[in-house]
Amino acid sequence: MKKLTLLGVLCIFAMHTMLIAQEVTDPKATEVWDPEPVAVSFNTNNVPSDAIVLFDGSDLNNWESAREKNAPASWTLDRDGSMTVKPGAGDIKTKETFGSVQLHLEWRAPQTIKSEGQGRGNSGVFFQNRYEVQILDSYKNRTYANGQATAVYKQYPPLVNATKPSTEWQTYDIIFHAPVFNAQGNKVKSGTFTVIHNGVVVQDHIEILGTTEYIGPAKNPPHGEDVIKLQDHGNLVSYRNIWVRRL
Ligand code: MG
């Protein structure tokens, strides 16, 4: 490459100065019109039209047993448009697999308060069958901070405890970005979680360390799209209005 002469450098400097001096006066010069963002509409349940509805209260057809292959999800379908964990029936998982998603769900703790700590209203939502955002009746119920409601289990405590009393329904709005693995099976980009609990940001784009293990450090085995799983921890946690949007 030719070396820039001093004159050349001076010319470029002068051009830049002129461009900066040329004030943009037309507001249209910085407008972007295309492509136009697609319009989304909402149904009576406030579900966006581009969402995949996983549970609307009518049936458990989008779910199956996580324990037994090709067995139906046998949790209890309630009369009020919700479903409830059937203790002992095992976790349930979506039939469909997902990568990065926005997920909305509503849950309610058991109506009879039993036990304490991790034993009180414990369930959980697992993304890609591996990464748990904790569901727990954390209203005036102390446990380890990285194991309370909305904790990324054993990795990140929530920023605040936004849990409502057990009589009330609660919302989780979760933005999950899946980790990325290279051809050699090494993680090259961490997954992330942003979690909004009852309208309050409790996980702000945290980097997932790996699988959310009960014992020991996180692991990072490579994987592709996988199911969303709800946990049977033996407690009567109820769910309603579950939908996802692929990102
Ligand atoms: Mg749990």
Coordinates of N, CA and C in Angstrom, one line a residue, residues 10-175:
L10 N -3.8 15.8 5.0 CA -4.5 17.1 5.2 C -5.8 17.2 4.4
C11 N -5.8 16.6 3.2 CA -7.0 16.6 2.4 C -8.1 15.9 3.0
I12 N -7.8 14.6 3.6 CA -8.8 13.8 4.2 C -9.4 14.6 5.4
F13 N -8.5 15.2 6.2 CA -8.9 15.9 7.4 C -9.8 17.1 7.0
A14 N -9.5 17.7 5.9 CA -10.3 18.9 5.4 C -11.7 18.4 5.0
M15 N -11.7 17.2 4.3 CA -13.0 16.7 3.9 C -13.9 16.4 5.0
H16 N -13.3 15.7 6.1 CA -14.1 15.4 7.3 C -14.6 16.6 7.9
T17 N -13.8 17.6 8.0 CA -14.2 18.9 8.7 C -15.4 19.5 7.9
M18 N -15.3 19.4 6.6 CA -16.4 20.0 5.8 C -17.7 19.2 6.0
L19 N -17.6 17.8 6.0 CA -18.8 17.0 6.2 C -19.4 17.3 7.6
I20 N -18.6 17.4 8.6 CA -19.2 17.7 9.9 C -19.8 19.1 9.9
A21 N -19.2 20.0 9.2 CA -19.7 21.4 9.1 C -21.0 21.4 8.3
Q22 N -21.2 20.4 7.4 CA -22.5 20.4 6.6 C -23.6 19.9 7.5
E23 N -24.3 20.7 8.1 CA -25.3 20.3 9.1 C -26.5 19.7 8.3
V24 N -27.0 18.6 8.8 CA -28.2 17.9 8.2 C -29.4 18.7 8.7
T25 N -30.2 19.2 7.8 CA -31.3 19.9 8.2 C -32.6 19.2 7.9
D26 N -32.6 18.1 7.1 CA -33.8 17.4 6.7 C -34.0 16.3 7.7
P27 N -35.1 16.3 8.5 CA -35.3 15.2 9.4 C -35.5 13.8 8.7
K28 N -36.0 13.9 7.5 CA -36.2 12.6 6.7 C -34.9 11.9 6.4
A29 N -33.8 12.6 6.4 CA -32.5 12.0 6.1 C -32.2 10.8 7.1
T30 N -32.7 10.9 8.2 CA -32.4 9.8 9.2 C -33.5 8.9 9.5
E31 N -34.6 9.0 8.7 CA -35.7 8.1 8.9 C -35.5 6.7 8.1
V32 N -35.9 5.6 8.8 CA -35.9 4.3 8.1 C -37.3 3.8 8.0
W33 N -37.8 3.5 6.8 CA -39.1 3.1 6.6 C -39.3 1.6 6.3
D34 N -38.3 1.0 5.7 CA -38.4 -0.4 5.3 C -37.3 -1.3 5.8
P35 N -37.6 -2.5 6.1 CA -38.9 -3.1 6.1 C -39.8 -2.7 7.3
E36 N -41.1 -2.6 7.0 CA -42.0 -2.2 8.1 C -42.2 -3.4 9.1
P37 N -42.0 -3.1 10.4 CA -42.3 -4.2 11.4 C -43.7 -4.8 11.2
V38 N -43.7 -6.1 11.3 CA -45.0 -6.8 11.2 C -45.9 -6.4 12.3
A39 N -47.2 -6.2 12.1 CA -48.1 -5.9 13.1 C -48.6 -7.1 13.8
V40 N -48.6 -7.1 15.2 CA -49.0 -8.2 16.0 C -50.3 -7.8 16.6
S41 N -51.3 -8.7 16.7 CA -52.5 -8.4 17.4 C -52.6 -9.3 18.6
F42 N -53.6 -9.1 19.4 CA -53.7 -9.8 20.7 C -55.1 -10.4 20.8
N43 N -55.2 -11.7 21.3 CA -56.5 -12.3 21.6 C -57.0 -11.9 23.0
T44 N -58.1 -12.4 23.4 CA -58.7 -12.0 24.7 C -57.8 -12.3 25.9
N45 N -56.9 -13.3 25.7 CA -56.0 -13.7 26.8 C -54.7 -12.8 26.7
N46 N -54.7 -11.9 25.8 CA -53.5 -11.0 25.6 C -52.3 -11.8 25.0
V47 N -52.6 -12.9 24.3 CA -51.5 -13.6 23.6 C -51.2 -13.0 22.3
P48 N -50.0 -12.7 22.0 CA -49.6 -12.1 20.7 C -49.9 -13.1 19.6
S49 N -50.3 -12.6 18.4 CA -50.7 -13.4 17.3 C -49.6 -14.2 16.7
D50 N -48.3 -13.9 17.0 CA -47.2 -14.6 16.4 C -46.6 -15.6 17.5
A51 N -47.4 -15.8 18.6 CA -46.9 -16.7 19.6 C -47.3 -18.2 19.3
I52 N -46.5 -19.1 19.8 CA -46.9 -20.5 19.8 C -47.5 -20.8 21.2
V53 N -48.8 -21.1 21.2 CA -49.5 -21.3 22.5 C -49.2 -22.7 23.0
L54 N -48.6 -22.8 24.2 CA -48.2 -24.1 24.7 C -49.3 -24.7 25.7
F55 N -50.0 -23.7 26.3 CA -51.1 -24.2 27.2 C -52.1 -23.0 27.3
D56 N -53.4 -23.3 26.9 CA -54.4 -22.3 27.1 C -55.6 -22.7 28.0
G57 N -55.3 -23.8 28.7 CA -56.4 -24.3 29.6 C -57.3 -25.4 29.0
S58 N -57.2 -25.6 27.7 CA -58.1 -26.6 27.1 C -57.6 -28.0 27.1
D59 N -56.3 -28.2 27.0 CA -55.8 -29.6 27.0 C -54.3 -29.5 27.2
L60 N -53.7 -30.7 27.4 CA -52.2 -30.8 27.5 C -51.6 -31.4 26.3
N61 N -52.2 -31.2 25.1 CA -51.8 -31.8 23.9 C -50.4 -31.4 23.4
N62 N -49.9 -30.3 23.9 CA -48.6 -29.8 23.5 C -47.5 -30.4 24.4
W63 N -47.9 -31.2 25.4 CA -46.9 -31.7 26.4 C -46.9 -33.2 26.4
E64 N -45.8 -33.7 26.9 CA -45.8 -35.2 27.2 C -44.9 -35.4 28.4
S65 N -45.0 -36.7 28.9 CA -44.2 -37.0 30.0 C -42.7 -36.9 29.7
A66 N -41.9 -36.3 30.6 CA -40.5 -36.2 30.4 C -39.8 -37.5 30.9
R67 N -40.5 -38.3 31.6 CA -39.9 -39.5 32.1 C -40.1 -40.7 31.2
E68 N -41.3 -40.9 30.7 CA -41.6 -42.0 29.9 C -41.7 -41.6 28.4
K69 N -41.1 -42.3 27.6 CA -41.1 -42.0 26.1 C -42.5 -42.1 25.5
N70 N -42.9 -41.1 24.8 CA -44.2 -41.0 24.1 C -45.4 -41.2 25.0
A71 N -45.2 -41.0 26.3 CA -46.4 -41.1 27.2 C -47.0 -39.7 27.4
P72 N -48.3 -39.6 27.5 CA -49.0 -38.3 27.7 C -48.6 -37.6 29.0
A73 N -48.7 -36.3 29.0 CA -48.5 -35.5 30.2 C -49.7 -35.8 31.1
S74 N -49.5 -36.2 32.3 CA -50.7 -36.7 33.1 C -50.9 -35.7 34.3
W75 N -50.5 -34.5 34.2 CA -50.8 -33.5 35.2 C -52.3 -33.2 35.2
T76 N -52.8 -32.6 36.3 CA -54.2 -32.4 36.4 C -54.7 -31.2 35.6
L77 N -55.7 -31.4 34.7 CA -56.3 -30.2 34.0 C -57.4 -29.7 34.9
D78 N -57.3 -28.4 35.3 CA -58.2 -27.8 36.2 C -59.4 -27.2 35.5
R79 N -60.5 -26.9 36.2 CA -61.7 -26.4 35.5 C -61.5 -24.9 35.3
D80 N -60.5 -24.2 35.9 CA -60.4 -22.8 35.7 C -59.4 -22.3 34.7
G81 N -59.1 -23.3 33.8 CA -58.1 -22.9 32.7 C -56.7 -23.1 33.1
S82 N -56.4 -23.7 34.2 CA -55.1 -24.0 34.6 C -54.8 -25.5 34.6
M83 N -53.5 -25.8 34.9 CA -53.2 -27.2 35.2 C -52.3 -27.2 36.4
T84 N -52.3 -28.4 37.1 CA -51.5 -28.5 38.3 C -50.7 -29.7 38.3
V85 N -49.5 -29.5 38.9 CA -48.5 -30.7 39.0 C -49.2 -31.8 39.7
K86 N -49.0 -33.0 39.1 CA -49.5 -34.2 39.8 C -48.3 -34.9 40.4
P87 N -48.2 -34.7 41.8 CA -47.0 -35.2 42.4 C -46.7 -36.7 42.2
G88 N -45.5 -37.0 41.7 CA -45.2 -38.3 41.4 C -45.3 -38.7 40.0
A89 N -46.1 -37.9 39.2 CA -46.3 -38.2 37.8 C -45.0 -37.8 37.0
G90 N -44.1 -37.0 37.6 CA -42.9 -36.6 36.9 C -43.0 -35.3 36.1
D91 N -41.9 -34.9 35.6 CA -41.8 -33.6 34.9 C -42.6 -33.8 33.6
I92 N -43.0 -32.7 33.0 CA -43.6 -32.7 31.7 C -42.8 -31.8 30.7
K93 N -42.8 -32.2 29.5 CA -42.0 -31.4 28.5 C -42.8 -31.1 27.2
T94 N -42.4 -30.1 26.5 CA -43.1 -29.8 25.3 C -42.7 -30.9 24.2
K95 N -43.7 -31.1 23.3 CA -43.4 -32.0 22.2 C -42.4 -31.3 21.2
E96 N -42.6 -30.0 21.1 CA -41.8 -29.2 20.2 C -40.4 -28.9 20.9
T97 N -39.4 -28.7 20.1 CA -38.1 -28.2 20.6 C -37.9 -26.8 20.2
F98 N -37.1 -26.1 21.0 CA -36.9 -24.7 20.8 C -35.4 -24.3 21.0
G99 N -35.1 -23.1 20.3 CA -33.8 -22.5 20.5 C -34.0 -21.3 21.4
S100 N -33.7 -20.1 20.9 CA -33.9 -18.9 21.7 C -35.4 -18.5 21.6
V101 N -35.9 -18.1 22.8 CA -37.3 -17.8 22.9 C -37.6 -16.7 23.9
Q102 N -38.8 -16.1 23.7 CA -39.4 -15.3 24.7 C -40.6 -16.2 25.2
L103 N -40.6 -16.4 26.5 CA -41.6 -17.3 27.1 C -42.5 -16.5 28.1
H104 N -43.8 -16.7 28.1 CA -44.7 -16.1 29.1 C -45.4 -17.3 29.8
L105 N -45.4 -17.3 31.1 CA -46.2 -18.2 31.8 C -46.8 -17.6 33.1
E106 N -47.8 -18.2 33.6 CA -48.4 -17.7 34.9 C -48.4 -18.9 35.8
W107 N -48.1 -18.7 37.0 CA -48.1 -19.8 38.0 C -48.7 -19.4 39.3
R108 N -49.1 -20.4 40.1 CA -49.6 -20.1 41.4 C -49.1 -21.2 42.4
A109 N -48.7 -20.7 43.5 CA -48.2 -21.7 44.5 C -49.3 -22.5 45.1
P110 N -49.0 -23.7 45.7 CA -50.1 -24.5 46.3 C -50.9 -23.7 47.3
Q111 N -52.2 -23.9 47.3 CA -53.1 -23.1 48.1 C -53.1 -23.5 49.6
T112 N -52.5 -24.6 49.9 CA -52.3 -25.0 51.3 C -50.8 -24.9 51.5
I113 N -50.4 -23.9 52.4 CA -48.9 -23.8 52.6 C -48.4 -24.9 53.5
K114 N -47.5 -25.7 52.9 CA -46.9 -26.8 53.6 C -45.4 -26.6 53.5
S115 N -44.7 -27.1 54.5 CA -43.2 -27.1 54.5 C -42.6 -25.7 54.4
E116 N -41.3 -25.7 54.1 CA -40.6 -24.4 54.0 C -39.4 -24.6 53.1
G117 N -38.7 -23.4 52.8 CA -37.5 -23.5 52.0 C -37.8 -24.1 50.6
Q118 N -37.0 -25.0 50.2 CA -37.1 -25.6 48.9 C -38.3 -26.5 48.8
G119 N -38.9 -26.9 50.0 CA -40.0 -27.8 50.0 C -41.4 -27.1 49.8
R120 N -41.4 -25.8 49.7 CA -42.7 -25.0 49.7 C -42.9 -24.5 48.3
G121 N -43.8 -25.1 47.6 CA -44.3 -24.6 46.2 C -43.1 -24.7 45.2
N122 N -42.4 -25.7 45.2 CA -41.2 -25.8 44.3 C -41.7 -26.4 43.0
S123 N -41.3 -25.8 41.9 CA -41.4 -26.4 40.5 C -40.2 -25.7 39.8
G124 N -40.4 -25.5 38.5 CA -39.3 -24.9 37.7 C -39.6 -25.0 36.3
V125 N -39.1 -24.0 35.5 CA -39.2 -24.1 34.1 C -37.8 -24.2 33.5
F126 N -37.6 -25.3 32.7 CA -36.2 -25.6 32.2 C -36.3 -25.2 30.7
F127 N -35.3 -24.4 30.3 CA -35.1 -24.1 28.9 C -34.2 -25.1 28.3
Q128 N -34.5 -25.6 27.1 CA -33.6 -26.6 26.4 C -33.3 -27.8 27.3
N129 N -34.3 -28.1 28.2 CA -34.2 -29.2 29.0 C -33.1 -29.2 30.0
R130 N -32.4 -28.0 30.2 CA -31.1 -28.0 31.0 C -31.0 -26.8 31.9
Y131 N -31.7 -25.7 31.5 CA -31.4 -24.4 32.2 C -32.6 -24.0 33.0
E132 N -32.6 -24.2 34.3 CA -33.8 -23.9 35.1 C -33.9 -22.5 35.7
V133 N -35.1 -21.9 35.4 CA -35.5 -20.7 36.2 C -36.4 -21.2 37.3
Q134 N -36.0 -21.0 38.5 CA -36.7 -21.6 39.6 C -38.1 -21.0 39.8
I135 N -39.0 -21.9 40.1 CA -40.3 -21.5 40.6 C -40.5 -22.1 42.0
L136 N -40.8 -21.1 42.9 CA -40.8 -21.5 44.3 C -41.7 -20.5 45.0
D137 N -42.5 -20.9 46.0 CA -43.2 -20.0 46.8 C -42.3 -19.2 47.7
S138 N -41.7 -18.2 47.2 CA -40.7 -17.4 47.9 C -41.2 -16.2 48.7
Y139 N -42.6 -16.2 48.9 CA -43.2 -15.1 49.7 C -43.0 -15.4 51.1
K140 N -42.1 -14.6 51.8 CA -41.8 -14.8 53.2 C -41.4 -16.3 53.5
N141 N -40.5 -16.7 52.6 CA -40.0 -18.1 52.7 C -38.6 -18.2 52.4
R142 N -37.7 -18.1 53.3 CA -36.3 -17.9 53.1 C -35.7 -19.3 52.7
T143 N -34.8 -19.2 51.7 CA -34.0 -20.4 51.3 C -32.7 -19.8 50.7
Y144 N -31.8 -20.6 50.2 CA -30.6 -20.0 49.6 C -31.0 -19.1 48.4
A145 N -30.3 -18.0 48.3 CA -30.7 -16.9 47.4 C -30.7 -17.4 45.9
N146 N -29.7 -18.2 45.6 CA -29.7 -18.7 44.2 C -30.6 -19.9 44.0
G147 N -31.5 -20.1 44.9 CA -32.5 -21.2 44.7 C -33.9 -20.7 45.0
Q148 N -34.1 -19.4 45.1 CA -35.4 -18.8 45.4 C -36.1 -18.5 44.0
A149 N -37.4 -18.1 44.0 CA -38.1 -17.9 42.8 C -37.4 -17.0 41.9
T150 N -37.3 -17.3 40.6 CA -36.7 -16.6 39.5 C -35.1 -16.7 39.5
A151 N -34.6 -17.4 40.5 CA -33.1 -17.7 40.4 C -32.8 -18.5 39.2
V152 N -31.7 -18.2 38.6 CA -31.2 -19.2 37.6 C -30.5 -20.2 38.5
Y153 N -31.1 -21.4 38.6 CA -30.8 -22.3 39.8 C -29.4 -22.5 40.1
K154 N -29.0 -22.2 41.3 CA -27.6 -22.4 41.8 C -26.6 -21.5 41.0
Q155 N -27.1 -20.5 40.3 CA -26.1 -19.6 39.5 C -26.4 -18.1 39.8
Y156 N -27.6 -17.7 39.7 CA -27.9 -16.3 39.9 C -29.1 -16.0 40.7
P157 N -29.0 -15.4 41.9 CA -30.1 -15.0 42.7 C -30.8 -13.9 41.9
P158 N -32.1 -13.7 42.1 CA -32.8 -12.6 41.5 C -32.3 -11.3 42.1
L159 N -32.5 -10.2 41.4 CA -32.1 -8.8 41.9 C -32.9 -8.4 43.1
V160 N -34.2 -8.8 43.0 CA -35.1 -8.5 44.2 C -36.1 -9.7 44.2
N161 N -36.8 -9.8 45.3 CA -37.8 -10.8 45.5 C -39.2 -10.3 45.2
A162 N -39.7 -10.5 44.0 CA -41.0 -10.0 43.5 C -42.1 -10.9 43.7
T163 N -42.0 -11.9 44.6 CA -43.0 -13.0 44.7 C -44.2 -12.4 45.4
K164 N -45.4 -12.8 44.9 CA -46.7 -12.4 45.5 C -47.1 -13.5 46.5
P165 N -48.0 -13.2 47.4 CA -48.6 -14.3 48.3 C -49.1 -15.4 47.5
S166 N -49.2 -16.6 48.1 CA -49.6 -17.8 47.4 C -51.0 -17.8 46.9
T167 N -51.8 -16.9 47.4 CA -53.2 -16.9 46.9 C -53.3 -16.3 45.5
E168 N -52.2 -15.6 45.1 CA -52.3 -14.8 43.8 C -51.5 -15.5 42.7
W169 N -52.0 -15.3 41.4 CA -51.3 -15.7 40.3 C -50.1 -14.8 40.0
Q170 N -49.0 -15.4 39.5 CA -47.8 -14.6 39.2 C -47.4 -14.8 37.8
T171 N -46.7 -13.8 37.2 CA -46.3 -13.9 35.8 C -44.8 -14.0 35.7
Y172 N -44.3 -14.8 34.8 CA -42.9 -14.8 34.4 C -42.9 -14.5 32.9
D173 N -42.0 -13.5 32.6 CA -41.7 -13.2 31.2 C -40.2 -13.3 31.0
I174 N -39.8 -14.3 30.2 CA -38.4 -14.7 30.2 C -37.9 -14.6 28.8
I175 N -36.8 -13.9 28.6 CA -36.1 -13.9 27.3 C -34.9 -14.8 27.5

